[in-house]
GROMACS .gro file of C-alpha atoms in nm:
model
  350
    1MET     CA    1  12.614  12.179   6.980
    2ALA     CA    2  12.446  11.914   6.768
    3ILE     CA    3  12.167  12.016   6.534
    4PRO     CA    4  11.834  11.964   6.712
    5VAL     CA    5  11.577  11.743   6.544
    6ASP     CA    6  11.204  11.688   6.576
    7VAL     CA    7  11.134  11.631   6.946
    8SER     CA    8  10.872  11.371   6.861
    9THR     CA    9  11.148  11.135   6.748
   10ARG     CA   10  11.445  10.998   6.935
   11ASP     CA   11  11.810  11.058   6.849
   12LEU     CA   12  12.011  10.736   6.842
   13LEU     CA   13  12.343  10.899   6.751
   14THR     CA   14  12.464  11.248   6.834
   15VAL     CA   15  12.795  11.391   6.709
   16GLU     CA   16  12.918  11.714   6.867
   17ASP     CA   17  13.210  11.924   6.743
   18LEU     CA   18  13.395  11.617   6.616
   19ARG     CA   19  13.757  11.678   6.514
   20THR     CA   20  14.003  11.431   6.365
   21TYR     CA   21  14.353  11.554   6.278
   22PHE     CA   22  14.642  11.358   6.132
   23PRO     CA   23  14.991  11.476   6.231
   24ILE     CA   24  15.257  11.549   5.970
   25ARG     CA   25  15.604  11.466   6.098
   26ALA     CA   26  15.938  11.579   5.960
   27GLY     CA   27  16.303  11.596   6.053
   28LEU     CA   28  16.538  11.356   6.223
   29LEU     CA   29  16.331  11.353   6.542
   30GLN     CA   30  16.003  11.323   6.354
   31ARG     CA   31  15.850  11.623   6.522
   32VAL     CA   32  15.493  11.724   6.437
   33VAL     CA   33  15.519  12.020   6.199
   34ALA     CA   34  15.155  12.042   6.083
   35GLN     CA   35  14.815  11.878   6.108
   36VAL     CA   36  14.587  11.747   5.835
   37LYS     CA   37  14.247  11.865   5.956
   38ALA     CA   38  14.041  11.588   5.797
   39VAL     CA   39  13.739  11.654   6.021
   40ASP     CA   40  13.719  11.993   6.187
   41GLY     CA   41  13.414  12.062   6.401
   42VAL     CA   42  13.133  11.843   6.266
   43SER     CA   43  12.800  11.820   6.452
   44PHE     CA   44  12.482  11.633   6.361
   45SER     CA   45  12.226  11.389   6.498
   46ILE     CA   46  12.071  11.076   6.349
   47ARG     CA   47  11.722  10.974   6.449
   48GLU     CA   48  11.644  10.615   6.532
   49GLY     CA   49  11.534  10.425   6.223
   50GLU     CA   50  11.634  10.687   5.966
   51THR     CA   51  11.902  10.701   5.698
   52PHE     CA   52  12.132  11.001   5.719
   53GLY     CA   53  12.327  11.062   5.399
   54LEU     CA   54  12.673  11.221   5.424
   55VAL     CA   55  12.798  11.350   5.090
   56GLY     CA   56  13.081  11.552   4.941
   57GLU     CA   57  13.381  11.537   4.712
   58SER     CA   58  13.651  11.278   4.764
   59GLY     CA   59  13.881  11.389   5.045
   60CYS     CA   60  13.621  11.605   5.225
   61GLY     CA   61  13.640  11.388   5.539
   62LYS     CA   62  13.311  11.199   5.525
   63THR     CA   63  13.466  10.851   5.561
   64THR     CA   64  13.689  10.978   5.843
   65VAL     CA   65  13.374  11.099   6.023
   66ALA     CA   66  13.220  10.753   5.991
   67ARG     CA   67  13.532  10.571   6.110
   68THR     CA   68  13.579  10.811   6.401
   69ILE     CA   69  13.218  10.757   6.512
   70LEU     CA   70  13.291  10.384   6.538
   71LYS     CA   71  13.625  10.456   6.706
   72LEU     CA   72  13.812  10.285   6.424
   73GLN     CA   73  13.997  10.615   6.401
   74LYS     CA   74  14.106  10.812   6.707
   75ALA     CA   75  13.929  11.144   6.752
   76THR     CA   76  14.127  11.460   6.824
   77GLY     CA   77  13.833  11.625   6.998
   78GLY     CA   78  13.457  11.644   7.029
   79SER     CA   79  13.213  11.377   7.141
   80VAL     CA   80  12.996  11.096   7.002
   81PHE     CA   81  12.692  10.969   7.192
   82PHE     CA   82  12.518  10.645   7.095
   83ASP     CA   83  12.188  10.597   7.275
   84GLY     CA   84  12.317  10.826   7.550
   85GLU     CA   85  12.653  10.648   7.590
   86ASP     CA   86  12.979  10.832   7.528
   87VAL     CA   87  13.145  10.626   7.254
   88LEU     CA   88  13.484  10.799   7.259
   89SER     CA   89  13.534  10.734   7.631
   90LYS     CA   90  13.471  10.359   7.603
   91ARG     CA   91  13.759  10.114   7.649
   92GLY     CA   92  13.808   9.737   7.658
   93ARG     CA   93  13.497   9.531   7.735
   94ASP     CA   94  13.268   9.834   7.740
   95LEU     CA   95  13.375   9.929   7.388
   96LYS     CA   96  13.340   9.569   7.270
   97ALA     CA   97  12.986   9.548   7.405
   98LEU     CA   98  12.894   9.879   7.241
   99ARG     CA   99  13.032   9.774   6.904
  100ARG     CA  100  12.787   9.487   6.887
  101ASN     CA  101  12.523   9.751   6.818
  102MET     CA  102  12.741   9.953   6.577
  103GLN     CA  103  12.856   9.781   6.258
  104ILE     CA  104  13.005   9.892   5.925
  105ILE     CA  105  12.976   9.780   5.564
  106PHE     CA  106  13.295   9.877   5.384
  107GLN     CA  107  13.331  10.037   5.043
  108ASP     CA  108  13.545   9.772   4.874
  109PRO     CA  109  13.381   9.427   4.869
  110TYR     CA  110  13.710   9.275   4.752
  111SER     CA  111  13.950   9.389   5.025
  112SER     CA  112  13.700   9.383   5.315
  113LEU     CA  113  13.675   9.001   5.318
  114ASP     CA  114  13.954   8.767   5.431
  115PRO     CA  115  14.047   8.559   5.122
  116ARG     CA  116  14.168   8.271   5.342
  117MET     CA  117  13.837   8.219   5.521
  118PRO     CA  118  13.520   8.057   5.386
  119VAL     CA  119  13.216   8.281   5.380
  120GLY     CA  120  13.046   8.099   5.667
  121ASP     CA  121  13.343   8.163   5.896
  122ILE     CA  122  13.358   8.529   5.789
  123ILE     CA  123  12.996   8.584   5.888
  124ALA     CA  124  13.026   8.378   6.208
  125GLU     CA  125  13.348   8.538   6.331
  126GLY     CA  126  13.172   8.828   6.502
  127LEU     CA  127  12.928   8.589   6.670
  128TYR     CA  128  13.216   8.391   6.817
  129ILE     CA  129  13.398   8.704   6.935
  130HIS     CA  130  13.085   8.824   7.113
  131GLY     CA  131  13.032   8.500   7.303
  132MET     CA  132  12.834   8.260   7.084
  133ARG     CA  133  13.039   7.945   7.138
  134ASP     CA  134  12.785   7.690   7.010
  135ALA     CA  135  12.891   7.599   6.653
  136LYS     CA  136  12.542   7.478   6.555
  137GLN     CA  137  12.388   7.800   6.676
  138ARG     CA  138  12.640   8.005   6.479
  139SER     CA  139  12.576   7.795   6.169
  140SER     CA  140  12.203   7.855   6.204
  141VAL     CA  141  12.255   8.231   6.221
  142VAL     CA  142  12.488   8.219   5.919
  143GLN     CA  143  12.230   8.032   5.712
  144ALA     CA  144  11.962   8.281   5.812
  145MET     CA  145  12.182   8.578   5.718
  146LEU     CA  146  12.273   8.428   5.381
  147ASP     CA  147  11.905   8.381   5.309
  148LYS     CA  148  11.827   8.741   5.410
  149VAL     CA  149  12.080   8.883   5.163
  150GLY     CA  150  11.975   8.656   4.877
  151LEU     CA  151  12.251   8.394   4.885
  152ASN     CA  152  12.224   8.015   4.907
  153PRO     CA  153  12.316   7.794   5.206
  154TYR     CA  154  12.598   7.618   5.017
  155HIS     CA  155  12.771   7.954   4.967
  156ALA     CA  156  12.886   7.931   5.329
  157HIS     CA  157  13.155   7.681   5.223
  158ARG     CA  158  13.295   7.891   4.939
  159TYR     CA  159  13.573   8.150   4.949
  160PRO     CA  160  13.540   8.521   4.859
  161HIS     CA  161  13.726   8.489   4.527
  162GLU     CA  162  13.448   8.261   4.400
  163PHE     CA  163  13.191   8.543   4.410
  164SER     CA  164  13.112   8.849   4.201
  165GLY     CA  165  13.142   9.201   4.339
  166GLY     CA  166  12.771   9.226   4.415
  167GLN     CA  167  12.771   8.889   4.590
  168ARG     CA  168  13.072   8.991   4.799
  169GLN     CA  169  12.893   9.304   4.910
  170ARG     CA  170  12.596   9.088   5.011
  171ILE     CA  171  12.838   8.882   5.221
  172GLY     CA  172  12.960   9.203   5.384
  173ILE     CA  173  12.601   9.298   5.460
  174ALA     CA  174  12.534   8.953   5.608
  175ARG     CA  175  12.840   8.987   5.831
  176ALA     CA  176  12.717   9.324   5.960
  177LEU     CA  177  12.364   9.190   6.022
  178ALA     CA  178  12.476   8.878   6.209
  179LEU     CA  179  12.508   9.059   6.543
  180SER     CA  180  12.166   9.229   6.508
  181PRO     CA  181  12.306   9.582   6.537
  182ARG     CA  182  12.095   9.894   6.576
  183PHE     CA  183  12.324  10.128   6.382
  184ILE     CA  184  12.513  10.052   6.058
  185VAL     CA  185  12.763  10.269   5.875
  186LEU     CA  186  12.740  10.224   5.499
  187ASP     CA  187  13.073  10.351   5.366
  188GLU     CA  188  13.004  10.396   4.994
  189PRO     CA  189  12.869  10.041   4.975
  190VAL     CA  190  12.777  10.054   4.605
  191SER     CA  191  13.047  10.278   4.452
  192ALA     CA  192  13.256   9.979   4.337
  193LEU     CA  193  12.960   9.798   4.176
  194ASP     CA  194  12.793   9.808   3.835
  195VAL     CA  195  12.483  10.029   3.810
  196SER     CA  196  12.245   9.733   3.781
  197ILE     CA  197  12.400   9.572   4.089
  198GLN     CA  198  12.388   9.904   4.277
  199SER     CA  199  12.009   9.913   4.255
  200GLN     CA  200  11.985   9.556   4.387
  201ILE     CA  201  12.204   9.634   4.689
  202LEU     CA  202  12.023   9.962   4.764
  203ASN     CA  203  11.684   9.792   4.749
  204LEU     CA  204  11.818   9.516   4.974
  205LEU     CA  205  11.938   9.773   5.230
  206ARG     CA  206  11.603   9.950   5.227
  207SER     CA  207  11.405   9.628   5.270
  208LEU     CA  208  11.629   9.520   5.560
  209GLN     CA  209  11.582   9.859   5.726
  210ALA     CA  210  11.205   9.832   5.689
  211GLU     CA  211  11.210   9.481   5.839
  212PHE     CA  212  11.452   9.533   6.129
  213GLY     CA  213  11.440   9.908   6.192
  214PHE     CA  214  11.811   9.972   6.135
  215THR     CA  215  11.956  10.321   6.157
  216TYR     CA  216  12.196  10.400   5.871
  217LEU     CA  217  12.475  10.650   5.817
  218PHE     CA  218  12.511  10.638   5.439
  219VAL     CA  219  12.843  10.782   5.317
  220ALA     CA  220  12.859  10.853   4.944
  221HIS     CA  221  12.966  11.099   4.677
  222ASP     CA  222  12.694  11.000   4.429
  223LEU     CA  223  12.402  11.233   4.496
  224SER     CA  224  12.164  11.025   4.285
  225VAL     CA  225  12.222  10.727   4.513
  226VAL     CA  226  12.183  10.943   4.823
  227GLU     CA  227  11.851  11.078   4.696
  228HIS     CA  228  11.724  10.723   4.652
  229ILE     CA  229  11.799  10.597   5.003
  230SER     CA  230  11.835  10.888   5.249
  231ASP     CA  231  11.584  11.063   5.475
  232ARG     CA  232  11.809  11.357   5.561
  233VAL     CA  233  12.135  11.467   5.401
  234GLY     CA  234  12.446  11.643   5.529
  235VAL     CA  235  12.686  11.802   5.278
  236MET     CA  236  13.056  11.820   5.371
  237TYR     CA  237  13.330  12.039   5.231
  238LEU     CA  238  13.692  12.030   5.348
  239GLY     CA  239  13.622  11.878   5.689
  240LYS     CA  240  13.307  12.076   5.773
  241LEU     CA  241  12.933  12.043   5.727
  242VAL     CA  242  12.799  12.320   5.504
  243GLU     CA  243  12.433  12.213   5.477
  244VAL     CA  244  12.193  11.972   5.651
  245THR     CA  245  11.827  11.921   5.571
  246LYS     CA  246  11.562  11.674   5.456
  247ARG     CA  247  11.631  11.495   5.130
  248SER     CA  248  11.336  11.651   4.947
  249GLU     CA  249  11.428  12.001   5.064
  250LEU     CA  250  11.794  11.965   4.967
  251TYR     CA  251  11.717  11.860   4.611
  252ALA     CA  252  11.436  12.114   4.566
  253ASN     CA  253  11.596  12.416   4.735
  254PRO     CA  254  11.971  12.386   4.800
  255LEU     CA  255  12.102  12.692   4.984
  256HIS     CA  256  12.481  12.658   4.994
  257PRO     CA  257  12.661  12.738   4.665
  258TYR     CA  258  12.866  12.420   4.700
  259THR     CA  259  12.551  12.208   4.728
  260GLN     CA  260  12.408  12.385   4.424
  261ALA     CA  261  12.721  12.301   4.225
  262LEU     CA  262  12.708  11.935   4.329
  263LEU     CA  263  12.343  11.901   4.232
  264SER     CA  264  12.401  12.070   3.897
  265ALA     CA  265  12.646  11.790   3.809
  266ILE     CA  266  12.387  11.509   3.843
  267PRO     CA  267  12.317  11.363   3.498
  268ILE     CA  268  11.956  11.378   3.375
  269PRO     CA  269  11.842  11.055   3.208
  270ASP     CA  270  11.609  11.243   2.972
  271PRO     CA  271  11.807  11.381   2.669
  272ARG     CA  272  11.532  11.640   2.604
  273ARG     CA  273  11.596  11.807   2.938
  274GLN     CA  274  11.898  12.018   3.020
  275ARG     CA  275  12.032  12.141   3.351
  276GLN     CA  276  12.239  12.455   3.392
  277ARG     CA  277  12.579  12.334   3.506
  278ILE     CA  278  12.760  12.532   3.776
  279THR     CA  279  13.134  12.496   3.717
  280LEU     CA  280  13.360  12.556   4.015
  281THR     CA  281  13.697  12.709   3.937
  282GLY     CA  282  14.022  12.637   4.117
  283GLU     CA  283  14.139  12.341   4.319
  284VAL     CA  284  14.012  12.213   4.653
  285PRO     CA  285  14.230  12.381   4.921
  286SER     CA  286  14.460  12.168   5.134
  287PRO     CA  287  14.323  12.051   5.471
  288VAL     CA  288  14.673  12.116   5.609
  289ASN     CA  289  14.631  12.490   5.555
  290PRO     CA  290  14.260  12.563   5.496
  291PRO     CA  291  14.152  12.913   5.387
  292SER     CA  292  14.051  13.168   5.646
  293GLY     CA  293  13.684  13.249   5.687
  294CYS     CA  294  13.458  13.028   5.477
  295ARG     CA  295  13.659  12.736   5.342
  296PHE     CA  296  13.463  12.744   5.018
  297HIS     CA  297  13.527  13.111   4.940
  298PRO     CA  298  13.821  13.059   4.697
  299ARG     CA  299  13.585  12.867   4.465
  300CYS     CA  300  13.253  13.036   4.542
  301PRO     CA  301  13.087  13.242   4.263
  302PHE     CA  302  12.914  13.461   4.524
  303VAL     CA  303  13.213  13.537   4.746
  304MET     CA  304  13.198  13.858   4.955
  305ASP     CA  305  13.460  14.026   5.172
  306ILE     CA  306  13.311  13.881   5.490
  307CYS     CA  307  13.350  13.529   5.348
  308LYS     CA  308  13.727  13.571   5.341
  309GLU     CA  309  13.750  13.680   5.703
  310VAL     CA  310  13.466  13.529   5.910
  311GLU     CA  311  13.377  13.160   5.917
  312PRO     CA  312  12.998  13.124   5.875
  313PRO     CA  313  12.831  12.916   6.147
  314LEU     CA  314  12.599  12.629   6.061
  315GLU     CA  315  12.266  12.798   6.134
  316GLN     CA  316  11.902  12.719   6.073
  317LYS     CA  317  11.783  12.921   5.772
  318ALA     CA  318  11.437  12.760   5.750
  319GLU     CA  319  11.254  12.495   5.948
  320GLY     CA  320  11.481  12.189   5.951
  321HIS     CA  321  11.719  12.345   5.696
  322TRP     CA  322  12.068  12.433   5.815
  323ALA     CA  323  12.340  12.602   5.612
  324ALA     CA  324  12.679  12.766   5.675
  325CYS     CA  325  12.676  13.061   5.435
  326HIS     CA  326  12.697  13.440   5.474
  327LEU     CA  327  12.454  13.486   5.184
  328TYR     CA  328  12.172  13.407   5.425
  329THR     CA  329  12.306  13.587   5.731
  330LYS     CA  330  12.087  13.860   5.884
  331GLY     CA  331  11.791  13.807   5.656
  332GLN     CA  332  11.849  13.937   5.304
  333ALA     CA  333  12.162  14.142   5.382
  334GLY     CA  334  12.404  13.891   5.237
  335VAL     CA  335  12.187  13.833   4.931
  336SER     CA  336  12.156  14.206   4.870
  337ALA     CA  337  12.533  14.244   4.891
  338ALA     CA  338  12.584  13.967   4.638
  339ARG     CA  339  12.335  14.121   4.398
  340ALA     CA  340  12.493  14.465   4.442
  341ALA     CA  341  12.818  14.308   4.324
  342GLY     CA  342  12.642  14.201   4.005
  343GLN     CA  343  12.596  13.836   4.098
  344ALA     CA  344  12.277  13.638   4.033
  345LEU     CA  345  12.180  13.368   4.277
  346PRO     CA  346  12.072  13.039   4.116
  347VAL     CA  347  11.803  12.990   4.383
  348GLN     CA  348  11.591  13.217   4.594
  349PRO     CA  349  11.698  13.226   4.962
  350VAL     CA  350  11.460  13.136   5.240
   0.00000   0.00000   0.00000
């Protein structure tokens, strides 16, 4: 089941038990010998008009979640509902019509634009595909989109290689906005840009959301960026969500040990302040053969016997704060067990 949200607001997107596996083939007949479990039972909801941040280490499955939601990647199981419509069951014209309301801004502003097309044609292509046959009307929309993202009208006649990385990402944003979507996936949209350009793009995205009421799924591994733009945050580890809560709550009171370790790695711009760094030992396990029980237990400083055997469910530990950790199971029992083993928790449990 998806995590329930405040009943006073409306869910635009609901993801339930989403699974995306990639087969590994071997032998002369190319039989499937194993599965890469990139996404393995992910559930969450995104409210209309909010920004939901999805974070985690590289390879945790967050981009695969985003691409599967848009049906750019085939799902192995689960369901995705957009405004009450089952996305994964859509085909042909129905899927095409639905995608007008669901757009994506890709991570790499260099490879996401066709180098053989002028910018105006890149932005107008989606308009033509979705039925806008009047060239003057398309040109008018293109000019309006260029203006919205801070580019000039004459840029429509230039090619992508004539722009900087930040300008290319603005072109990608303009292309996504052209169809007036309701939901936009932001797949690490600033990770390939300089820090000064990152702030410009993030401020642009926030101002566009305030003006048009977009709903964002913001995929990133930079927790400082996520804190700046997100309303709620979901933390992923090895194909699963381990914590979901409001942005302010996550940064003030992280519950899952993995979240605590991620937050401890954020640099502090003040040299007079120091943060206690939590160093995780060992390597990230393979998604082909994930550990039994809690997938984080081989690297967890608070591991207990139950962690190695029983997978912790994603449960509500406080109002609006969900975590998948045995430390907070059955009240203080898990915490007491950890302390009995001589371990000190970096934060107080709820």
